[in-house]
Coordinates of C-alpha atoms in Angstrom, one line a residue:
M1 CA 98.5 32.1 -39.5
R2 CA 100.0 29.6 -37.1
G3 CA 103.0 27.3 -36.4
P4 CA 106.0 27.2 -38.8
M5 CA 104.8 30.1 -40.9
V6 CA 104.6 32.5 -37.9
T7 CA 108.0 31.3 -36.7
Q8 CA 109.6 31.9 -40.1
L9 CA 108.2 35.4 -40.5
L10 CA 109.2 36.3 -37.0
D11 CA 112.8 35.1 -37.6
Q12 CA 113.0 37.2 -40.7
F13 CA 111.5 40.2 -38.9
L14 CA 113.9 40.0 -36.0
S15 CA 117.1 38.8 -37.7
L16 CA 117.1 40.5 -41.1
T17 CA 116.1 44.0 -39.9
N18 CA 118.9 46.5 -39.3
W19 CA 117.5 48.0 -36.1
G20 CA 120.6 50.1 -35.4
P21 CA 121.5 51.3 -31.9
L22 CA 118.4 51.2 -29.6
D23 CA 117.6 52.2 -26.1
Y24 CA 114.4 50.2 -26.2
L25 CA 112.7 47.9 -28.7
I26 CA 109.0 47.9 -28.1
L27 CA 106.9 45.1 -29.7
D28 CA 103.2 45.7 -30.0
M29 CA 101.8 42.1 -29.8
P30 CA 98.3 41.1 -31.0
P31 CA 95.6 40.3 -28.5
G32 CA 95.7 36.9 -26.9
T33 CA 98.2 34.3 -25.7
G34 CA 98.9 32.4 -28.9
D35 CA 101.8 31.3 -31.0
I36 CA 103.1 34.8 -31.8
Q37 CA 103.4 35.8 -28.1
L38 CA 104.9 32.5 -27.0
T39 CA 107.4 32.5 -29.9
L40 CA 108.5 36.0 -29.3
S41 CA 108.9 35.4 -25.6
Q42 CA 111.0 32.3 -26.2
R43 CA 113.2 33.6 -29.0
L44 CA 113.9 37.1 -27.6
N45 CA 115.3 38.1 -24.2
I46 CA 112.3 40.2 -23.4
T47 CA 113.0 42.4 -20.3
A48 CA 109.4 43.1 -19.3
A49 CA 105.8 43.3 -20.5
V50 CA 103.1 46.0 -20.4
I51 CA 99.5 44.6 -20.8
V52 CA 96.9 46.7 -22.6
T53 CA 93.3 45.9 -21.9
T54 CA 89.8 47.5 -21.7
P55 CA 87.5 47.9 -18.7
Q56 CA 85.0 45.2 -19.6
E57 CA 84.7 42.2 -17.2
L58 CA 85.7 39.7 -19.9
S59 CA 88.9 41.6 -20.5
F60 CA 90.1 40.8 -17.0
V61 CA 90.2 37.2 -18.0
D62 CA 92.6 38.1 -20.8
V63 CA 94.8 40.1 -18.3
E64 CA 95.0 37.0 -16.1
R65 CA 96.0 34.8 -19.0
G66 CA 98.5 37.3 -20.2
V67 CA 100.2 37.6 -16.8
E68 CA 100.3 33.8 -16.4
M69 CA 101.7 33.3 -19.9
F70 CA 104.5 35.8 -19.4
D71 CA 105.2 34.4 -16.0
T72 CA 105.8 30.9 -17.5
V73 CA 108.5 32.4 -19.7
N74 CA 110.0 34.5 -16.9
V75 CA 108.9 37.9 -18.3
P76 CA 107.6 40.2 -15.5
C77 CA 104.5 42.3 -16.1
I78 CA 105.4 45.8 -14.9
A79 CA 102.3 47.8 -15.8
V80 CA 98.7 47.5 -17.1
V81 CA 97.1 50.1 -19.4
E82 CA 93.3 50.4 -19.5
N83 CA 92.4 51.7 -22.9
M84 CA 89.0 53.4 -23.5
A85 CA 88.7 53.6 -19.7
Y86 CA 86.2 56.5 -19.7
F87 CA 84.8 59.3 -21.8
E88 CA 85.1 63.0 -20.7
K89 CA 82.3 65.5 -21.2
E90 CA 81.6 68.9 -19.8
K91 CA 79.5 68.9 -16.7
S92 CA 76.0 70.1 -17.1
A93 CA 74.0 71.8 -14.4
N94 CA 70.9 69.5 -14.9
V95 CA 68.7 72.2 -13.4
E96 CA 65.3 72.9 -14.9
V97 CA 63.9 76.4 -14.1
D98 CA 60.5 77.7 -15.0
Y99 CA 61.5 81.3 -15.7
E100 CA 58.0 82.5 -16.3
T101 CA 56.9 81.3 -12.9
L102 CA 60.0 82.8 -11.4
R103 CA 59.3 86.1 -13.1
D104 CA 55.7 86.2 -11.7
K105 CA 57.0 85.4 -8.2
F106 CA 59.6 88.2 -8.3
L107 CA 57.0 90.7 -9.6
Q108 CA 54.4 89.7 -7.0
V109 CA 56.9 90.3 -4.2
L110 CA 58.0 93.7 -5.6
K111 CA 54.4 94.9 -6.2
E112 CA 53.7 94.4 -2.5
R113 CA 56.1 97.3 -1.8
D114 CA 54.6 100.8 -2.1
D115 CA 58.0 102.4 -2.8
I116 CA 58.7 100.7 -6.1
A117 CA 56.9 101.8 -9.3
D118 CA 55.5 99.2 -11.7
E119 CA 57.9 100.0 -14.5
A120 CA 60.9 99.9 -12.1
A121 CA 59.6 96.6 -10.7
A122 CA 59.4 95.1 -14.2
D123 CA 63.0 96.2 -14.9
I124 CA 64.3 94.7 -11.7
V125 CA 62.5 91.4 -12.3
N126 CA 63.9 91.2 -15.8
S127 CA 67.4 91.8 -14.5
L128 CA 67.0 89.2 -11.7
V129 CA 65.7 86.5 -14.1
D130 CA 68.5 87.2 -16.6
T131 CA 71.1 86.8 -13.8
V132 CA 69.6 83.5 -12.7
Q133 CA 69.5 82.2 -16.2
E134 CA 73.1 83.2 -16.8
N135 CA 74.2 81.5 -13.6
V136 CA 72.3 78.3 -14.4
Q137 CA 73.9 78.2 -17.9
N138 CA 77.4 78.7 -16.5
A139 CA 77.1 76.2 -13.7
G140 CA 79.7 73.5 -14.1
K141 CA 80.9 75.1 -17.3
G142 CA 84.6 74.2 -18.0
E143 CA 84.5 71.3 -15.5
M144 CA 84.8 67.8 -16.9
E145 CA 83.3 64.6 -15.7
E146 CA 84.3 61.0 -16.4
I147 CA 81.7 58.7 -17.9
R148 CA 82.8 55.1 -17.7
I149 CA 80.9 53.6 -20.6
F150 CA 82.5 50.1 -20.3
G151 CA 82.4 49.8 -16.5
Q152 CA 84.7 50.7 -13.6
G153 CA 87.7 48.7 -14.8
H154 CA 90.0 46.4 -12.9
K155 CA 92.7 48.7 -11.3
R156 CA 91.7 47.8 -7.8
R157 CA 91.6 44.0 -8.4
L158 CA 94.9 44.1 -10.3
S159 CA 96.5 45.7 -7.3
E160 CA 94.9 43.5 -4.7
Q161 CA 95.2 40.2 -6.4
W162 CA 98.3 40.4 -8.6
G163 CA 100.2 43.2 -6.9
I164 CA 100.5 45.2 -10.1
E165 CA 100.8 48.7 -8.7
H166 CA 101.3 50.6 -12.0
T167 CA 98.0 50.8 -13.8
F168 CA 97.1 53.6 -16.2
S169 CA 93.7 54.7 -17.6
V170 CA 93.6 56.2 -21.1
P171 CA 90.3 57.9 -22.0
L172 CA 88.3 57.8 -25.2
V173 CA 89.5 60.9 -27.0
S174 CA 88.9 61.4 -30.7
T175 CA 92.1 63.4 -31.2
I176 CA 94.2 60.4 -30.1
A177 CA 92.8 58.3 -32.9
K178 CA 93.3 61.2 -35.4
N179 CA 96.9 61.6 -34.4
G180 CA 97.4 57.8 -34.7
D181 CA 96.1 57.9 -38.3
S182 CA 98.1 61.0 -39.3
G183 CA 101.3 59.6 -37.8
T184 CA 102.0 62.5 -35.5
P185 CA 102.3 61.5 -31.8
F186 CA 99.4 62.8 -29.7
I187 CA 101.8 64.3 -27.1
L188 CA 103.6 66.4 -29.7
D189 CA 100.4 68.1 -30.7
N190 CA 98.9 68.2 -27.2
P191 CA 101.9 68.4 -24.8
S192 CA 100.0 70.0 -21.9
S193 CA 96.9 67.9 -22.0
P194 CA 96.1 65.5 -19.1
Q195 CA 96.2 62.6 -21.5
A196 CA 99.8 63.5 -22.5
D197 CA 100.7 63.5 -18.8
T198 CA 99.4 59.9 -18.6
Y199 CA 101.5 58.8 -21.5
K200 CA 104.6 60.5 -20.0
E201 CA 104.1 58.9 -16.6
L202 CA 103.6 55.5 -18.3
A203 CA 106.9 56.0 -20.2
K204 CA 108.7 57.0 -16.9
T205 CA 107.3 53.9 -15.2
V206 CA 108.4 51.5 -18.0
A207 CA 111.9 53.0 -18.0
R208 CA 112.2 52.8 -14.2
E209 CA 110.8 49.3 -13.8
T210 CA 112.9 47.8 -16.7
S211 CA 116.0 49.3 -15.0
K212 CA 115.0 47.6 -11.8
V213 CA 114.5 44.3 -13.6
L214 CA 117.9 44.6 -15.3
F215 CA 120.1 46.1 -12.6
S216 CA 118.5 45.7 -9.2
K217 CA 118.8 42.7 -7.0
T218 CA 115.4 41.0 -6.4
S219 CA 113.7 42.1 -3.2
R220 CA 111.1 39.3 -3.4
P221 CA 110.6 37.5 -0.1
N222 CA 111.0 33.7 -0.2
L223 CA 108.2 31.7 1.4
S224 CA 108.5 28.1 2.7
Y225 CA 106.3 25.9 4.8
L226 CA 107.8 24.4 8.0
S227 CA 105.6 21.4 8.7
E228 CA 106.9 20.6 12.1
A229 CA 106.3 24.1 13.4
H230 CA 103.2 24.5 11.2
V231 CA 104.2 28.0 10.1
I232 CA 105.1 29.8 6.9
Q233 CA 108.7 31.1 7.0
V234 CA 109.3 34.4 5.1
D235 CA 113.0 35.0 4.3
G236 CA 114.7 37.8 2.3
M237 CA 114.6 41.5 3.1
D238 CA 111.5 40.9 5.1
Q239 CA 111.8 38.1 7.6
G240 CA 109.3 36.4 10.0
T241 CA 106.6 33.8 10.2
L242 CA 102.9 33.7 9.4
A243 CA 100.3 31.1 10.5
P244 CA 98.9 29.3 7.4
A245 CA 95.3 30.0 8.6
E246 CA 96.1 33.7 9.0
L247 CA 97.4 33.9 5.5
R248 CA 94.5 31.9 4.0
R249 CA 91.9 34.2 5.7
E250 CA 93.6 37.2 4.0
C251 CA 92.9 36.0 0.5
R252 CA 91.6 38.8 -1.7
C253 CA 90.4 36.8 -4.7
A254 CA 86.9 37.3 -6.2
A255 CA 85.6 34.3 -4.3
C256 CA 86.7 35.7 -1.0
V257 CA 86.2 39.5 -1.3
E258 CA 83.3 41.3 -3.1
E259 CA 84.9 43.3 -6.0
L260 CA 82.8 46.5 -5.9
T261 CA 82.6 47.1 -2.2
G262 CA 85.7 45.3 -0.9
K263 CA 83.5 43.5 1.7
Q264 CA 84.9 40.1 2.8
I265 CA 82.8 37.2 1.6
L266 CA 84.9 34.5 3.2
N267 CA 83.9 33.6 6.7
P268 CA 87.2 33.6 8.7
E269 CA 85.8 31.0 11.1
S270 CA 85.3 28.6 8.2
I271 CA 89.1 28.3 7.9
P272 CA 90.6 25.7 10.3
E273 CA 93.9 26.2 12.0
S274 CA 95.1 22.9 10.5
I275 CA 95.0 24.3 6.9
R276 CA 98.4 24.2 5.2
P277 CA 99.9 25.2 1.8
M278 CA 100.4 22.4 -0.6
S279 CA 102.7 24.5 -2.9
M280 CA 103.9 28.1 -3.1
S281 CA 105.5 29.7 -6.2
P282 CA 106.3 33.2 -7.4
T283 CA 104.0 34.8 -10.0
G284 CA 105.9 37.5 -11.8
N285 CA 107.8 40.0 -9.8
Y286 CA 105.0 41.1 -7.5
A287 CA 103.1 38.2 -6.1
V288 CA 103.2 34.6 -4.9
S289 CA 100.7 31.9 -5.7
V290 CA 99.6 29.4 -3.0
D291 CA 97.7 26.2 -3.4
W292 CA 95.9 25.3 -0.1
S293 CA 94.9 22.0 1.4
D294 CA 91.2 22.9 1.1
G295 CA 91.5 23.1 -2.7
H296 CA 91.5 26.9 -2.9
K297 CA 94.2 28.8 -4.8
S298 CA 95.3 32.2 -3.6
L299 CA 97.4 35.0 -5.0
Y300 CA 99.2 37.3 -2.6
P301 CA 101.0 40.5 -3.6
Y302 CA 104.4 40.7 -1.8
R303 CA 103.2 44.1 -0.6
Q304 CA 100.4 42.4 1.3
I305 CA 102.8 39.8 2.9
R306 CA 105.1 42.6 4.0
S307 CA 102.2 44.5 5.5
M308 CA 101.0 41.4 7.4
L309 CA 104.6 40.8 8.7
A310 CA 104.9 44.4 9.8
S311 CA 101.5 44.3 11.6
K312 CA 102.4 41.0 13.3
N313 CA 105.8 42.3 14.5
T314 CA 104.1 45.5 15.8
N315 CA 101.5 43.4 17.7
D316 CA 104.3 41.1 19.1
E317 CA 106.3 44.2 20.3
V318 CA 103.2 45.5 22.1
L319 CA 102.5 42.1 23.7
D320 CA 106.1 41.8 24.8
G321 CA 105.9 45.3 26.3
N322 CA 102.7 44.5 28.2
M323 CA 104.3 41.4 29.6
E324 CA 107.3 43.3 30.8
K325 CA 105.1 45.8 32.6
E326 CA 103.2 43.0 34.2
K327 CA 106.5 41.5 35.5
E328 CA 107.5 44.9 36.9
T329 CA 104.2 45.2 38.9
V330 CA 104.3 41.7 40.4
P331 CA 105.2 42.0 44.1
L332 CA 108.3 40.1 45.3

């Protein structure tokens, strides 16, 4: 279903429904970035978006498209939820013991002692073997381990590339599906479970971040390129300048940094000092996109820019202090 039919149905759904007084109206959109998402984003004053994805590599592409789509209609993405992130199972000891061989070894040692009768030695051996068997069976009992069936997920990459700090992992739990089918919220039946804590924290984050969007003044730094000085000027709550080459070398995209290890792929020496930004524009509430003169496109979380400015200011203060000390020691 596309085009006018979707628009007509959405108009009826939104305008002919008596929603009553609401604190929040949460819309569960279908996957993708098609007509329904765009129409809703354009016709409603959507405060913020939460993207739900899965850990597979292909899903990260959908996350990127979702963030970019909402950014084009000025809807900030405040959180990402990884569904089916892992499966929990009870830890097993994974220890194989040949109890007959162990029994023979114990008995051999005890028979070498003259002060222990054969019957007593047999009873001691049976008791020892039973104790070992019980300990092996109980090893790891009650402890849970996470098995990531669909991969490690994208939480690290989302934080480093897009600056989305609020990411949540929801495991594969059969009771969640059962509660969904029965209509009873999972956290009502399992209020003390770790999964319920995740849902509660997600709800708190959404409430807090939407309040920031609605009532807080933006703390996003403004970036501009000063061609004569060949520096990037950062204004706002954080002020300072960065060398374009310095910022380009700090790119954390998949082409510049290895995803699994975090090892830098980009050779810093390959970036010339003459490189400059061709354009810079905000992406959502958390990052800025930069198109470089070498054809590369980078995405920098504001957190990373603030960290670079703080590090640069600290280094400048240390340098100024050293220069002052040198002046003091110069003989007149």
